[in-house]
Short mmCIF file of C-alpha atoms in Angstrom, two decimals:
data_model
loop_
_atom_site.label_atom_id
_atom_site.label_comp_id
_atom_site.label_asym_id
_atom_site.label_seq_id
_atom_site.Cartn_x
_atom_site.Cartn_y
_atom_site.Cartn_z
CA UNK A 1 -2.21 -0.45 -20.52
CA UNK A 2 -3.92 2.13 -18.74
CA UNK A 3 -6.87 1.46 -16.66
CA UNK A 4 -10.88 2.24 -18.03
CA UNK A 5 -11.07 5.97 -16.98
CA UNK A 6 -14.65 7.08 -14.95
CA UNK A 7 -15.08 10.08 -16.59
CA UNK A 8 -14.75 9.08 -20.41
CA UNK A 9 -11.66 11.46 -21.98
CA UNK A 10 -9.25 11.05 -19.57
CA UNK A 11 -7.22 7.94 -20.18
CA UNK A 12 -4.10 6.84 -17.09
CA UNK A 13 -6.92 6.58 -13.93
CA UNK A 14 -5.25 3.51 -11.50
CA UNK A 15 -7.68 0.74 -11.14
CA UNK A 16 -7.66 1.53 -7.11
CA UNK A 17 -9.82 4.78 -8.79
CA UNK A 18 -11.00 4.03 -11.14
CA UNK A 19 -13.11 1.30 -8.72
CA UNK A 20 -14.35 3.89 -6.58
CA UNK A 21 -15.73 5.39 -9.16
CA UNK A 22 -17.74 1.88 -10.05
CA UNK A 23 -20.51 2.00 -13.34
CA UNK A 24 -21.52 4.63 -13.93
CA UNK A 25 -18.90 6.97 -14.37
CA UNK A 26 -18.92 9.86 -12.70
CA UNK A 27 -19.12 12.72 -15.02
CA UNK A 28 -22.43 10.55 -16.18
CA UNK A 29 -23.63 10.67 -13.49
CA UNK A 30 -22.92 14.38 -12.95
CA UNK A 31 -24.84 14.67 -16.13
CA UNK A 32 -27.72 12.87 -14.92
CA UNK A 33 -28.34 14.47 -11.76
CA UNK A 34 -27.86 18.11 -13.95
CA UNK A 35 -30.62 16.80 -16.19
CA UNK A 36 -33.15 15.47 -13.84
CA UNK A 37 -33.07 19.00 -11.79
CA UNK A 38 -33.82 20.70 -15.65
CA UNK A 39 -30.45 22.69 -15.72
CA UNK A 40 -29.58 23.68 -19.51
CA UNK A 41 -27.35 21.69 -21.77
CA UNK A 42 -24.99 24.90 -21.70
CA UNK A 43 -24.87 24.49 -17.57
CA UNK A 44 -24.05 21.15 -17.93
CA UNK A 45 -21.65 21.31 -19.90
CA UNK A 46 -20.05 24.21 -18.20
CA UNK A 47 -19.98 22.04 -14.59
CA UNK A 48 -18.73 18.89 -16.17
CA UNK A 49 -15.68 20.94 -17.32
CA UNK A 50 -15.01 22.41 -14.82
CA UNK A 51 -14.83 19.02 -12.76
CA UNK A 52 -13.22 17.35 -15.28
CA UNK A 53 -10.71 20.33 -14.51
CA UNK A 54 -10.58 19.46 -10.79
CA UNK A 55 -9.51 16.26 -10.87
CA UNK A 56 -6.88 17.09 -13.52
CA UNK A 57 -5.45 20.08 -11.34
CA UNK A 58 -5.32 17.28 -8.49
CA UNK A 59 -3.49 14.44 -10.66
CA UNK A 60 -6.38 12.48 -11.64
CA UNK A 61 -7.48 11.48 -7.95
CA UNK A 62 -10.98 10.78 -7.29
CA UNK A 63 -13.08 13.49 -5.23
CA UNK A 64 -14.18 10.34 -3.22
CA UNK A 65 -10.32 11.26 -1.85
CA UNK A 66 -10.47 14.95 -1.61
CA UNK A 67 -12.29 17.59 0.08
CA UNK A 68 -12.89 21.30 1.20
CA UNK A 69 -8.71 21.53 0.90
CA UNK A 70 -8.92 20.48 -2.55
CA UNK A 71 -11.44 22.69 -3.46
CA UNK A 72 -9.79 25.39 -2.00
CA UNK A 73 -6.36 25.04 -3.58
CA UNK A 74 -8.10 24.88 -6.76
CA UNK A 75 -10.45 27.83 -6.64
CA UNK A 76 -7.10 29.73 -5.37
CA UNK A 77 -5.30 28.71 -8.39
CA UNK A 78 -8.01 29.93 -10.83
CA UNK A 79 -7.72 33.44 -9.00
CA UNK A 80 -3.89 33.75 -8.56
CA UNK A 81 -2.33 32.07 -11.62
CA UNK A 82 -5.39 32.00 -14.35
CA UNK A 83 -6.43 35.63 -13.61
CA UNK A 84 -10.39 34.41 -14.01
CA UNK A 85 -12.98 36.71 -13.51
CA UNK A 86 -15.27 37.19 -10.68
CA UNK A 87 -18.27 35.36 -12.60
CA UNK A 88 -15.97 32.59 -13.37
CA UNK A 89 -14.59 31.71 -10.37
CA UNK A 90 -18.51 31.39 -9.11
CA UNK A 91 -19.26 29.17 -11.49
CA UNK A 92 -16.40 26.78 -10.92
CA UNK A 93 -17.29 27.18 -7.43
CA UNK A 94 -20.92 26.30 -8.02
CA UNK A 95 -19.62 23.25 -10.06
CA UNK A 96 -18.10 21.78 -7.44
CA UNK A 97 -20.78 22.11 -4.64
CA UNK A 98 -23.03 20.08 -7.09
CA UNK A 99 -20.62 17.44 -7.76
CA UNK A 100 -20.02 17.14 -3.68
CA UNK A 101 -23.86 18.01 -2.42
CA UNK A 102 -26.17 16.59 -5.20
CA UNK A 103 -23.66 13.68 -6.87
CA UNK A 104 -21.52 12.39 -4.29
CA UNK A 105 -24.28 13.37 -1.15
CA UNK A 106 -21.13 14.77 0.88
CA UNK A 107 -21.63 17.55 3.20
CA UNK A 108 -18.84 19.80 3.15
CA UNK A 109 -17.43 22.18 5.67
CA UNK A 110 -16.92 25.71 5.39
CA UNK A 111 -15.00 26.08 2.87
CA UNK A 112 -12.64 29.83 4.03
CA UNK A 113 -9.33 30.59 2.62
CA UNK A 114 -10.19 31.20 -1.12
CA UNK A 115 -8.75 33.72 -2.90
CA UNK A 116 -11.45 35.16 -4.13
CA UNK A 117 -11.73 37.49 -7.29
CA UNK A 118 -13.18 40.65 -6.42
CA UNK A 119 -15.44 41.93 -9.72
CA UNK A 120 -14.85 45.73 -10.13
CA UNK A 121 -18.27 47.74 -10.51
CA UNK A 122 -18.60 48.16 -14.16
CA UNK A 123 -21.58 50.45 -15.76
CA UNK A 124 -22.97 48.28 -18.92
CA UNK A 125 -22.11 50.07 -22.26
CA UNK A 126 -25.33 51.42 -23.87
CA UNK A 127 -26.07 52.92 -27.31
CA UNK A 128 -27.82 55.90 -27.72
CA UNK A 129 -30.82 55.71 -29.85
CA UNK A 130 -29.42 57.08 -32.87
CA UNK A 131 -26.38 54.69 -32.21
CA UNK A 132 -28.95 51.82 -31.73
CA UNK A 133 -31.11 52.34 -34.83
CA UNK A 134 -27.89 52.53 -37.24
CA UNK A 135 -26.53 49.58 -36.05
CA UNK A 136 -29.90 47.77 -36.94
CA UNK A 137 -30.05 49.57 -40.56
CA UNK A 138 -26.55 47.65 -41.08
CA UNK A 139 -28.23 44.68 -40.23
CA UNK A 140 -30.25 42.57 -42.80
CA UNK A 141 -33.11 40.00 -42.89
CA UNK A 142 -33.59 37.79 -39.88
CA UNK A 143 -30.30 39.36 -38.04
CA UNK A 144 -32.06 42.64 -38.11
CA UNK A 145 -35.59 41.07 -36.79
CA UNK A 146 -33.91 39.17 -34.11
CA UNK A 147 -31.48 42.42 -33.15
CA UNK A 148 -35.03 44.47 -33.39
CA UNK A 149 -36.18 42.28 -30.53
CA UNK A 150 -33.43 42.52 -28.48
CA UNK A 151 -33.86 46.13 -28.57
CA UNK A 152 -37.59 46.86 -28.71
CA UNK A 153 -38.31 43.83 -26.20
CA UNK A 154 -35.21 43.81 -24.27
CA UNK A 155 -34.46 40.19 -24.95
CA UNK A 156 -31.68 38.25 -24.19
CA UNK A 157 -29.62 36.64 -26.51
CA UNK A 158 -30.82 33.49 -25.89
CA UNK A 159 -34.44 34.27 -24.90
CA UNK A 160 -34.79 35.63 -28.72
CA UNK A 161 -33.36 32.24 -30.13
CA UNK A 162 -35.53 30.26 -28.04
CA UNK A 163 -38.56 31.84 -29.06
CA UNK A 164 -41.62 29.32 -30.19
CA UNK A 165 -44.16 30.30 -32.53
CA UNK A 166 -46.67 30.32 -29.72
CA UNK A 167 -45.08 32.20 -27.80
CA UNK A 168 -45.81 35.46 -30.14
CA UNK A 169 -49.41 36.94 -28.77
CA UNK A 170 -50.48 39.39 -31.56
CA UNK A 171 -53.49 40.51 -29.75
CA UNK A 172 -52.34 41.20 -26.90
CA UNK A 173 -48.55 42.55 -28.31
CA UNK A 174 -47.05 40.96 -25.86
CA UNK A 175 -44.04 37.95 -26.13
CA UNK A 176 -44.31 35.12 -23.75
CA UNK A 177 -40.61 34.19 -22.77
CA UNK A 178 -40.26 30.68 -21.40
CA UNK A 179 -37.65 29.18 -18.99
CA UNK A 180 -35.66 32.13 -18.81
CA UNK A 181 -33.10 33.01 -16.24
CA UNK A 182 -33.45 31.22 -13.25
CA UNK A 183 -36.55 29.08 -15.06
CA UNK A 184 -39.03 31.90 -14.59
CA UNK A 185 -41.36 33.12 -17.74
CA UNK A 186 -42.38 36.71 -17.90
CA UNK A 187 -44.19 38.91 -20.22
CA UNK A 188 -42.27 40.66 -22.91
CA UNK A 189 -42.92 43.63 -24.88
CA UNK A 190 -43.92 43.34 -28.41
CA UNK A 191 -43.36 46.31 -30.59
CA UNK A 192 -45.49 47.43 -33.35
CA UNK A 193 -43.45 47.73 -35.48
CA UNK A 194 -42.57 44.28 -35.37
CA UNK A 195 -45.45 43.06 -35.91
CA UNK A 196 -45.69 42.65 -39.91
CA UNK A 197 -42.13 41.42 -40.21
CA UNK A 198 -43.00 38.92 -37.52
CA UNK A 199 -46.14 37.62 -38.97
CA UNK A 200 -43.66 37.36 -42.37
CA UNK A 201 -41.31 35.10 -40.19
CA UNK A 202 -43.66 32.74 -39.03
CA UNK A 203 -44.80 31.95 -42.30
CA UNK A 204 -41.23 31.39 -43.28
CA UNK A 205 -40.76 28.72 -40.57
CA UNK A 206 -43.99 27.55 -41.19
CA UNK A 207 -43.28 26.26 -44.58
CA UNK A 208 -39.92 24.60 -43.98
CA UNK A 209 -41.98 23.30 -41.23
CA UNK A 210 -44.28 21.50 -43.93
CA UNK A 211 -41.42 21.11 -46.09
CA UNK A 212 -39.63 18.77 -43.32
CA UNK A 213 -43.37 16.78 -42.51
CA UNK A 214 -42.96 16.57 -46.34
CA UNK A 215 -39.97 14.63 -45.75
CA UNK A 216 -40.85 12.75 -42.58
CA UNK A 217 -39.01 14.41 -39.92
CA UNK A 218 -40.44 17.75 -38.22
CA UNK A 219 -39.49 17.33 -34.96
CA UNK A 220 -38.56 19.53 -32.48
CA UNK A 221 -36.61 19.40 -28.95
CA UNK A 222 -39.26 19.85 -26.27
CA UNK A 223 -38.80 20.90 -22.23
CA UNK A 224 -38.55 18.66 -19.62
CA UNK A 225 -41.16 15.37 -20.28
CA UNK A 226 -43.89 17.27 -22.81
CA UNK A 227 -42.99 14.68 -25.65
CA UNK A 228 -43.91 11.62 -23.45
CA UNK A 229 -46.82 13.60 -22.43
CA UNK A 230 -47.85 15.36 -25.46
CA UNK A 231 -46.38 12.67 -28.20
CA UNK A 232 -47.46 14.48 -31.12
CA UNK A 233 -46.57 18.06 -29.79
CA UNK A 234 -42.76 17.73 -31.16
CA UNK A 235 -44.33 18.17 -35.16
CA UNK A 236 -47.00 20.72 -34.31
CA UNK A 237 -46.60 23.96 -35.78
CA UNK A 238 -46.92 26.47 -32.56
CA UNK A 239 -44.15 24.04 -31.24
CA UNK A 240 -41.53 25.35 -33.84
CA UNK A 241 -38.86 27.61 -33.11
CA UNK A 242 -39.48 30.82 -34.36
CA UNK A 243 -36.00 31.29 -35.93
CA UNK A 244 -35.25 27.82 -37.08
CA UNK A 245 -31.94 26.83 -38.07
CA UNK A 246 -30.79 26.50 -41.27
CA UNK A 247 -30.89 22.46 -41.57
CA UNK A 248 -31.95 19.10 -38.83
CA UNK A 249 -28.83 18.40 -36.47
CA UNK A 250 -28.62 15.76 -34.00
CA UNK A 251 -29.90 16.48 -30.70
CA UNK A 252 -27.12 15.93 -28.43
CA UNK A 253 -28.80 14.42 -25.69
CA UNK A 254 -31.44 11.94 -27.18
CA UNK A 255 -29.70 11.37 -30.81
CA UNK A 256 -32.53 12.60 -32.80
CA UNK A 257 -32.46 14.46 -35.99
CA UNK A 258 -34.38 17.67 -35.03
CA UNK A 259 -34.61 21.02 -36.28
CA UNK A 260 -32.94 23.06 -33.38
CA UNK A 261 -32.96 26.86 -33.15
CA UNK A 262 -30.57 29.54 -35.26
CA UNK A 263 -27.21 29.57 -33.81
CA UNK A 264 -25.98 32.17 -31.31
CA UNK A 265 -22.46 32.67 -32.85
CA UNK A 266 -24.00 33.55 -36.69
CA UNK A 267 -26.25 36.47 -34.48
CA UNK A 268 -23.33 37.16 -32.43
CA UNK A 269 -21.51 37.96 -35.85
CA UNK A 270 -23.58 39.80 -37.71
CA UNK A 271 -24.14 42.20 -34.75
CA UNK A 272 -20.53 43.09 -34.52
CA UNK A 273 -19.96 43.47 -38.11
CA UNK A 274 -23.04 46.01 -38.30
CA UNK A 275 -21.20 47.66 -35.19
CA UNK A 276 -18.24 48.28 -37.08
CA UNK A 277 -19.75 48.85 -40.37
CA UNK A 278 -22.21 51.62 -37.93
CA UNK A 279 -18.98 53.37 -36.90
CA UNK A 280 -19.23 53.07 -33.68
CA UNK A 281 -16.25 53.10 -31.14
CA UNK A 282 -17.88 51.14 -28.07
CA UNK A 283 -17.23 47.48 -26.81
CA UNK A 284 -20.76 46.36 -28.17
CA UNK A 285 -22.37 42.82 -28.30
CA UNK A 286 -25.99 41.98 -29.00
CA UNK A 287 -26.26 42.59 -25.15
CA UNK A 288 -26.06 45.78 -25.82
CA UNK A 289 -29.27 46.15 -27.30
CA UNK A 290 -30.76 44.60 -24.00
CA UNK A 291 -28.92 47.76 -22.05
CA UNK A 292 -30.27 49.90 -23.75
CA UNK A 293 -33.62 49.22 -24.17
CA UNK A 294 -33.62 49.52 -20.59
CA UNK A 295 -31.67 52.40 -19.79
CA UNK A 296 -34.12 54.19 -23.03
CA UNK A 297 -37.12 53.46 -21.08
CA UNK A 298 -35.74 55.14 -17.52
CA UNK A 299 -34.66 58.27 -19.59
CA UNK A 300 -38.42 58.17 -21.26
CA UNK A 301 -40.01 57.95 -17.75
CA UNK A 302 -40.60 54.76 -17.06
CA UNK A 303 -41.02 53.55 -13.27
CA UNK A 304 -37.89 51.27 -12.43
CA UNK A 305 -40.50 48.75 -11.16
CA UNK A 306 -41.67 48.35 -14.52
CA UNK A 307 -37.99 47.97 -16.02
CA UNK A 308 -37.36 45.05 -13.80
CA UNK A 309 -40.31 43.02 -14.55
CA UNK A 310 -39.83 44.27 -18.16
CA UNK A 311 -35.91 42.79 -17.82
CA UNK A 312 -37.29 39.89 -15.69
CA UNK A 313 -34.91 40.49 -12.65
CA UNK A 314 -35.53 39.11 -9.58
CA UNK A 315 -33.74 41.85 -7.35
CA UNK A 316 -34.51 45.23 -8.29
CA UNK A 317 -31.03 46.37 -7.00
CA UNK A 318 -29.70 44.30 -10.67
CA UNK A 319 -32.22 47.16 -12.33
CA UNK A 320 -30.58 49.80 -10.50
CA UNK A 321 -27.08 50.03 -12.61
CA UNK A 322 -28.94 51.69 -15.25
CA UNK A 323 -29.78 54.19 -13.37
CA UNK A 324 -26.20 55.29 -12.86
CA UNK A 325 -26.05 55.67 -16.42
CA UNK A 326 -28.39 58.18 -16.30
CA UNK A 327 -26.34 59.68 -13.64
CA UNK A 328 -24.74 62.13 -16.21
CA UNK A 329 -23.48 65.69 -15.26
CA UNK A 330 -24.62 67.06 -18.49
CA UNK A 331 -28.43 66.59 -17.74
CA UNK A 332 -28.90 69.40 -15.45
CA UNK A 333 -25.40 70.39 -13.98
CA UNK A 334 -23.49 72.73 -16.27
CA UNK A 335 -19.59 72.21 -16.27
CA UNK A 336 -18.06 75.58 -15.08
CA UNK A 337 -15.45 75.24 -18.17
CA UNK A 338 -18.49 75.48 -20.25
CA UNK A 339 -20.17 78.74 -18.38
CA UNK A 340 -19.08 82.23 -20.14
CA UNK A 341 -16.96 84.17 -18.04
CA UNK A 342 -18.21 86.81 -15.49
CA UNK A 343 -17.08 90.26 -16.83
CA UNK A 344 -16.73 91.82 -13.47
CA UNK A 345 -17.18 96.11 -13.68
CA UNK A 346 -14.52 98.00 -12.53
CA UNK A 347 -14.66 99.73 -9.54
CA UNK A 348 -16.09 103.27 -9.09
CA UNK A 349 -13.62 106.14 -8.95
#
């Protein structure tokens, strides 16, 4: 009978491992150090994959036993025989730095030798704005408001999902988005037109907010330790989600029954289908919309400076691909195919 694994799934560790690994298991404690530094539930899960992956490629032995070869070989296969991208093989890479720095408190060497996967430069695909605005007329209740704010705020996917009712500042028309990239908040644009169908929103999650109360739940996930500060803040109003999902789920961290946010995939979904139904021949997503709200305020004047903090970058350089998509030939440069031809005049006698 095989031996109790230390990292849940995987059943056939031999007990000389499995020891090492001692109570708790591994990937919970991978999971615990990930939580206690506030990374997101979709960064933890990515990391404890891609160590679960590790040991596997290695035959189930314990990183206790392994090292900056190991890590090596692996990232190497990823690049030669998988075919990852660039973006990938990073985040594999940053996996397995955590599990060695911040779980195990190794110190590794210089890790050299990697085959690394070189990402080609790639301009983002943008719609134009008649492209953009026809894709959101094939879009229909809160699809279209949440695709409306990806475009006329330049939200992320995410970002939109995520949004609170607080965080929606009427007076001011601004959006306040929270624990964004990189955990910073920034100031988001909030379009006028938005604003009625917005206020119309809120009072939709603000009665299946009372209906819930109604039925003794009303909770909602909150950041970091604001519940054991703020007990009562998880059933307050401003606390809701401003897109709230369709029914409670189960929190997959604490166990509660909470209503979470809308789900990415049903967004995702209805973006393509409006796409296709828009007839339009470019590899869209909803990130898209994000492009192109930013690439629609360089071409209407706007400073870049203003675009990053707009876009919330940290580097201005990641603002700068969008101006080489206004690097187009047809702005001011004629193409000489296009010039009429020079009808020269014969020579004099």
């Amino acid at each position: 009978m095989p031996s109790r694994n230390y990292f849940g799934t995987i059943a056939g560790v031999t007990p000389s491992t499995a020891s090492v690994a001692s109570s708790p298991k591994l990937l919970d404690r991978v999971r615990w150090h990930l939580r206690v530094k506030h990374y997101s539930i979709r960064t933890e899960q990515a990391y404890v994959d891609w160590i679960r992956r590790f040991i596997l490629f290695h035959g189930k032995r314990h990183p206790h036993e392994m090292g900056e070869k190991e890590i090596t070989e692996f990232l190497t296969h990823l690049a030669v025989e998988k075919s990852i991208a660039a973006s990938t093989q990073n985040q594999a890479f940053s996996a397995l730095l955590f599990l060695y720095q911040q779980v195990l408190e190794r110190k590794l060497d210089f890790i050299d030798n990697v085959q690394r996967v070189t990402k080609p430069a790639k301009l983002p695909v943008v719609f134009t704005p008649a492209e953009a605005h026809s894709v959101l007329a094939h879009l229909k209740g809160d699809y279209r408001l949440m695709a409306e704010l990806l475009y006329g705020s330049g939200l992320r996917l995410m970002e939109c999902l995520r949004l609170r009712i607080k965080d929606i500042d009427f007076g001011y028309n601004r959006i306040t988005v929270r624990d964004a990239k990189g955990l910073r908040d920034r100031v988001a644009l909030l379009p006028q037109r938005l604003q009625h169908p917005l206020r119309g929103q809120i009072a939709r999650a603000k009665e299946l907010h009372r209906q819930d109360l109604a039925r003794g739940g009303g909770k909602v996930y909150l950041p970091f330790a604001l519940e054991r500060k703020y007990p009562n803040a998880a059933r307050d109003l401003m606390w809701q989600y401003l897109f709230p999902a369709a029914k409670p789920s189960l929190d997959p961290r604490s166990g509660d029954l909470r209503r979470h946010h809308g789900s990415e995939k049903n967004l995702q979904n209805a973006v393509k289908l409006a796409i296709r139904a828009a007839g339009i021949r470019k590899p869209a997503s909803c990130h898209t919309f994000r492009h192109s709200f930013a690439t629609h305020l360089l071409e209407n004047g706007y400073d870049i400076r203003t675009v990053q903090e707009l876009l919330g970058h940290k580097n201005v350089a990641t603002t700068m691909i969008y101006t080489h998509v206004l690097n187009r030939p047809g702005v001011h440069i004629h193409s000489p195919l296009d010039q009429p031809p020079v009808v020269e005049s014969p020579p004099p006698d």
